[in-house]
Coordinates of C-alpha atoms in Angstrom, one line a residue:
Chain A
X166 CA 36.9 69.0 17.9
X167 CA 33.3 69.2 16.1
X168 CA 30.3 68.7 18.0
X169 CA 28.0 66.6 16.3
X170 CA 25.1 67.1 18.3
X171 CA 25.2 71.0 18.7
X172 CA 22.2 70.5 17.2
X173 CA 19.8 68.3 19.4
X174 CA 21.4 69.1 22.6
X175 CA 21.5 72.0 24.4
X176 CA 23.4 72.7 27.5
X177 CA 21.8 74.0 30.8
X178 CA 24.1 75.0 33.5
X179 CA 26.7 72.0 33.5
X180 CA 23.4 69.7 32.2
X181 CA 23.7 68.4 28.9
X182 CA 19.7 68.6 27.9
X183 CA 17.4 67.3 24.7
X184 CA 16.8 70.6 23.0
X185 CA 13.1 71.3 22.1
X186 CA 12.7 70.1 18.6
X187 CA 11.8 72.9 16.2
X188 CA 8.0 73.8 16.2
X189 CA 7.7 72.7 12.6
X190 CA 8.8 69.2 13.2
X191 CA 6.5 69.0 16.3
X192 CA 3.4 70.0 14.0
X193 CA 4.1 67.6 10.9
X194 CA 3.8 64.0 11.1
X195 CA 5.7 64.2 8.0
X196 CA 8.6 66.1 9.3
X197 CA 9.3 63.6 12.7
X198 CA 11.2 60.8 10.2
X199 CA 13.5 64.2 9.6
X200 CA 14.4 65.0 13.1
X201 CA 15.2 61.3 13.2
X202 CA 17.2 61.4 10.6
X203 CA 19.6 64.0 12.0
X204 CA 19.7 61.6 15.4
X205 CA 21.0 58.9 12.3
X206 CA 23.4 61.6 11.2
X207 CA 24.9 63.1 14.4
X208 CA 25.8 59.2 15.3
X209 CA 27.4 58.8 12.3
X210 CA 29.5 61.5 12.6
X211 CA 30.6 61.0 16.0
X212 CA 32.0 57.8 14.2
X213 CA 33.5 59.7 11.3
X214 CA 35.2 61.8 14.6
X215 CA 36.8 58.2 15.8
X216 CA 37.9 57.4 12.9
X217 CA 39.7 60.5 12.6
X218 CA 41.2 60.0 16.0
X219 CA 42.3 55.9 14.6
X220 CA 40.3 54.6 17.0
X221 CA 39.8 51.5 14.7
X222 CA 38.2 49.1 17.0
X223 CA 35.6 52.0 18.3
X224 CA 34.7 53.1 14.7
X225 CA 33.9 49.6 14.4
X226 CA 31.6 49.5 17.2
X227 CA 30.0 52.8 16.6
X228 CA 29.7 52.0 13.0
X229 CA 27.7 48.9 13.9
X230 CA 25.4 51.0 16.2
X231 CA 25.0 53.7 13.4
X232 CA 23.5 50.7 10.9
X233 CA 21.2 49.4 13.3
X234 CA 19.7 53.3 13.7
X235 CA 20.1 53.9 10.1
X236 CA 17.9 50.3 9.4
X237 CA 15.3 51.4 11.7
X238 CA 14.9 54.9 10.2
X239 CA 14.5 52.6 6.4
X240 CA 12.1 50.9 8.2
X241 CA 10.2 53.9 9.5
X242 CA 10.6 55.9 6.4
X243 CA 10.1 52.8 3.8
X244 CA 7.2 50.4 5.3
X245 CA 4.0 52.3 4.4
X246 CA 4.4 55.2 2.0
X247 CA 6.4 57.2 -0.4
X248 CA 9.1 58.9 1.2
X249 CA 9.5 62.1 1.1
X250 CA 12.2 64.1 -1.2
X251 CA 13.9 65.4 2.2
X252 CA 13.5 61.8 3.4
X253 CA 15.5 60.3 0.4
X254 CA 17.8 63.1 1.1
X255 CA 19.0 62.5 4.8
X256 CA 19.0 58.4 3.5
X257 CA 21.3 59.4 0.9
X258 CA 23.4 61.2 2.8
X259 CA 23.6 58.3 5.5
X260 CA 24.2 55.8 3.6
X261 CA 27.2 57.2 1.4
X262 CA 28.4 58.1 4.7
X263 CA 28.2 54.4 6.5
X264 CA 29.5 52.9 3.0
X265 CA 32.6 55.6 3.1
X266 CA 33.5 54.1 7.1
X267 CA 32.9 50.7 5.9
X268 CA 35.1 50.8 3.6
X269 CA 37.9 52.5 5.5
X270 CA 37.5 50.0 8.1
X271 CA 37.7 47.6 5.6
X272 CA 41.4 48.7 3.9
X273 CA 42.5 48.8 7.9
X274 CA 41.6 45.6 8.5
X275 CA 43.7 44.7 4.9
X276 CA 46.8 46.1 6.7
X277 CA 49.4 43.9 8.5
X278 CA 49.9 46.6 10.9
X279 CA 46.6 47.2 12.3
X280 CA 45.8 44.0 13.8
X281 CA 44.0 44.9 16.8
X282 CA 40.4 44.9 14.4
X283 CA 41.3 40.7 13.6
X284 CA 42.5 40.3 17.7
X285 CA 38.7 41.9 18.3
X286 CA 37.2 38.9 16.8
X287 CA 36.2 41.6 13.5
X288 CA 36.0 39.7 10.7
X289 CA 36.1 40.8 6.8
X290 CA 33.9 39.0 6.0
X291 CA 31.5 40.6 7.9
X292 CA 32.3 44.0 6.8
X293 CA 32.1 43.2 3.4
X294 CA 28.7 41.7 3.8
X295 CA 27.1 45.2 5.6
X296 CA 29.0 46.7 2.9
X297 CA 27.7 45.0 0.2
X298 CA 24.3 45.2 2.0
X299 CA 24.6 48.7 1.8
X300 CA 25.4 49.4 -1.5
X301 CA 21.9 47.7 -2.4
X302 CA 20.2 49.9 -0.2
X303 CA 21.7 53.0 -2.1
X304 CA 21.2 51.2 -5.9
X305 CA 17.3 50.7 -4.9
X306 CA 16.9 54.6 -3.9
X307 CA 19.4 56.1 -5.1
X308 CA 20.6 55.1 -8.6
X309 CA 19.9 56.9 -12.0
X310 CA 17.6 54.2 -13.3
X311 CA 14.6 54.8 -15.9
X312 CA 11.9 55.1 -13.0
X313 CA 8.6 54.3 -15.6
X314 CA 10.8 50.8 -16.6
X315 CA 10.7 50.2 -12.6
X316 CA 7.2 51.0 -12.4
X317 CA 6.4 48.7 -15.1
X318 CA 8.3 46.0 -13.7
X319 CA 6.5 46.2 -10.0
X320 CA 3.4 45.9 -11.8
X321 CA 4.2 42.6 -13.8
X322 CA 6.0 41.1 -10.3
X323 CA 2.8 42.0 -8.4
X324 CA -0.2 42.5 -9.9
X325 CA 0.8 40.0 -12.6
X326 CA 0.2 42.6 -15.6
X327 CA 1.4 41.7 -19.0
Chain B
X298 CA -1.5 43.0 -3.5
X299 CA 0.3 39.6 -4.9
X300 CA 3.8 38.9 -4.1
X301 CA 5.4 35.8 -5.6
X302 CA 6.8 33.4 -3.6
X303 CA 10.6 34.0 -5.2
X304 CA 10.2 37.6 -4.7
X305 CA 9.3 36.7 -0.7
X306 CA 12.3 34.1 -0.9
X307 CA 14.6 37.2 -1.6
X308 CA 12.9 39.6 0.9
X309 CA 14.5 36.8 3.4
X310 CA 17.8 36.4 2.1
X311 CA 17.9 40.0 2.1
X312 CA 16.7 40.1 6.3
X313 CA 18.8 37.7 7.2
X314 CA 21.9 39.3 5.4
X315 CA 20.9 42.2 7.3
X316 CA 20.4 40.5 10.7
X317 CA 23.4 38.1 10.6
X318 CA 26.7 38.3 11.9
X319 CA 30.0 37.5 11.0
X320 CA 30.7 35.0 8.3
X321 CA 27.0 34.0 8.5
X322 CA 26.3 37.4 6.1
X323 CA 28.8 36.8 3.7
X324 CA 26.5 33.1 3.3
X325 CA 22.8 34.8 2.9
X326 CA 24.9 37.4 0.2
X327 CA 25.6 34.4 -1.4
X328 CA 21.9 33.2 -1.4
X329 CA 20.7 37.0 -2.3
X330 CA 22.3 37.1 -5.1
X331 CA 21.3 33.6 -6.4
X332 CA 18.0 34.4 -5.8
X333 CA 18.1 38.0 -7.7
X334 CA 19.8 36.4 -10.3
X335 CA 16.4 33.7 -10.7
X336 CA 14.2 36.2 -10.8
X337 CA 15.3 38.6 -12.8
X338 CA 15.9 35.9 -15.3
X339 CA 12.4 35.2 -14.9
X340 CA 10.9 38.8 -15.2
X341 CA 13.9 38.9 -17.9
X342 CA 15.2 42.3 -16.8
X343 CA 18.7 42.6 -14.7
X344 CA 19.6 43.2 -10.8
X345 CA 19.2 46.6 -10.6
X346 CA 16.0 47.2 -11.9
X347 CA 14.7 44.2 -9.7
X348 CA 16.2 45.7 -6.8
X349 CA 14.3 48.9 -7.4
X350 CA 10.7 47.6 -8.1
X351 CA 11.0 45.1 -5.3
X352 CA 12.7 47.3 -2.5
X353 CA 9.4 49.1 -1.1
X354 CA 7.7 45.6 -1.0
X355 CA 10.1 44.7 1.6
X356 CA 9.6 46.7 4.4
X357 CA 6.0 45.8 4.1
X358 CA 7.1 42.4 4.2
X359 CA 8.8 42.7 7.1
X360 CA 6.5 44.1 9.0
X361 CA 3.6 41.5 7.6
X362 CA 5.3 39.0 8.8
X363 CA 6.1 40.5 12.3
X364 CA 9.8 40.5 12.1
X365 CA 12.0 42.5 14.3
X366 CA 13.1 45.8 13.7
X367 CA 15.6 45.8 12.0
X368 CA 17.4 47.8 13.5
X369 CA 17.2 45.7 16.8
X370 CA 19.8 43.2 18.0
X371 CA 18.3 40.3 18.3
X372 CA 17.1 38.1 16.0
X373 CA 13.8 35.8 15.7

């Protein structure tokens, strides 16, 4: 079985402890949203490690959790600046990653013999709208668009430009 | 920095997608979309582009108007 958080934890004795982040991220503000990031990443692949187990109703669960750390790392990352190259990076690679579970869980709940996720009050519906959700998140950052025709546009929406 | 009133109209649809549960998200995708659709007919370009000069305005939007994380569980 991997261990998804090999990384941040560190074991002491038979204590499981918060390793010491690296000194770099504890010297650059800029570097904090990374070691973040990685907290976003290890969840999401303890839920990639359910759903290789079929735990279907967990993955669920733990997919929903991962969203609502992935959302506050947009938030942190998004609100007040540029992100950073490595920023867009660990988004990309979360995002692709909670769209590939969403739509697994979304082809098991299409299956008449996996009920369990319907008998959990899960509906499709649902997933479909995170999904969805989603795949605008990765379109705004993440798509092969003509960048200057974007720039142009946020100037006419809000500085009014001609 | 001026933000049209259509463009804050989406911001919403969009946090309330985000926020909502159950059927309730398929609704405000519903109302997302119409919205997109109505302004990028009126900046006459298409969704995507919209959605890439209007996603950095909406953090700050959230945050102006003292939202919840959005990564929290509850709602307003």
């Amino acid at each position: 079985m991997s261990e998804p958080h090999s990384d941040l934890f560190t074991t002491r004795g038979d204590e499981l402890a918060v390793a010491s982040p690296p000194r770099h991220h504890a010297e650059l503000p800029l570097d904090i949203t990374s070691h973040e990031w990685q907290w976003a990443e290890a969840l999401i692949r303890d839920v990639e490690e359910e759903e290789r187990k079929g735990a279907f109703v967990a993955v669920f669960f733990s997919w929903k959790m991962a969203l609502r750390q992935f959302r506050r790392m947009e938030a942190k990352t998004f609100a007040d600046r540029e992100p950073a190259v490595k920023e867009l990076d660990h988004h990309c690679a979360c995002v692709t990653a909670l769209i590939s579970i969403g739509k697994f869980l979304q082809l098991e709940l299409a299956k008449p013999t996996s009920p369990d996720l319907k008998a959990c009050g899960i509906s499709d519906g649902e997933i479909e709208a995170q999904l969805y959700e989603l795949k605008c998140s990765y379109e705004e950052w993440h798509s092969d668009v003509n960048k200057a025709k974007i720039k142009d546009l946020a100037n006419l929406i809000f500085r009014g430009a001609a | 920095m001026a933000r049209p009133k259509i463009i804050a109209d989406i911001h919403e649809a969009r946090y309330e997608l985000r926020m909502s549960d159950g059927d309730d998200a398929l609704h405000w995708q519903k109302e997302y979309e119409r919205l997109l659709d109505a302004a990028a007919e009126e900046y006459k370009t298409d969704r995507l582009h919209l959605k890439g000069a209007i996603a950095p305005d909406f953090h700050k939007w959230v945050k102006e108007n003292n939202l919840p994380n959005l990564g929290s569980k509850d709602k307003r």
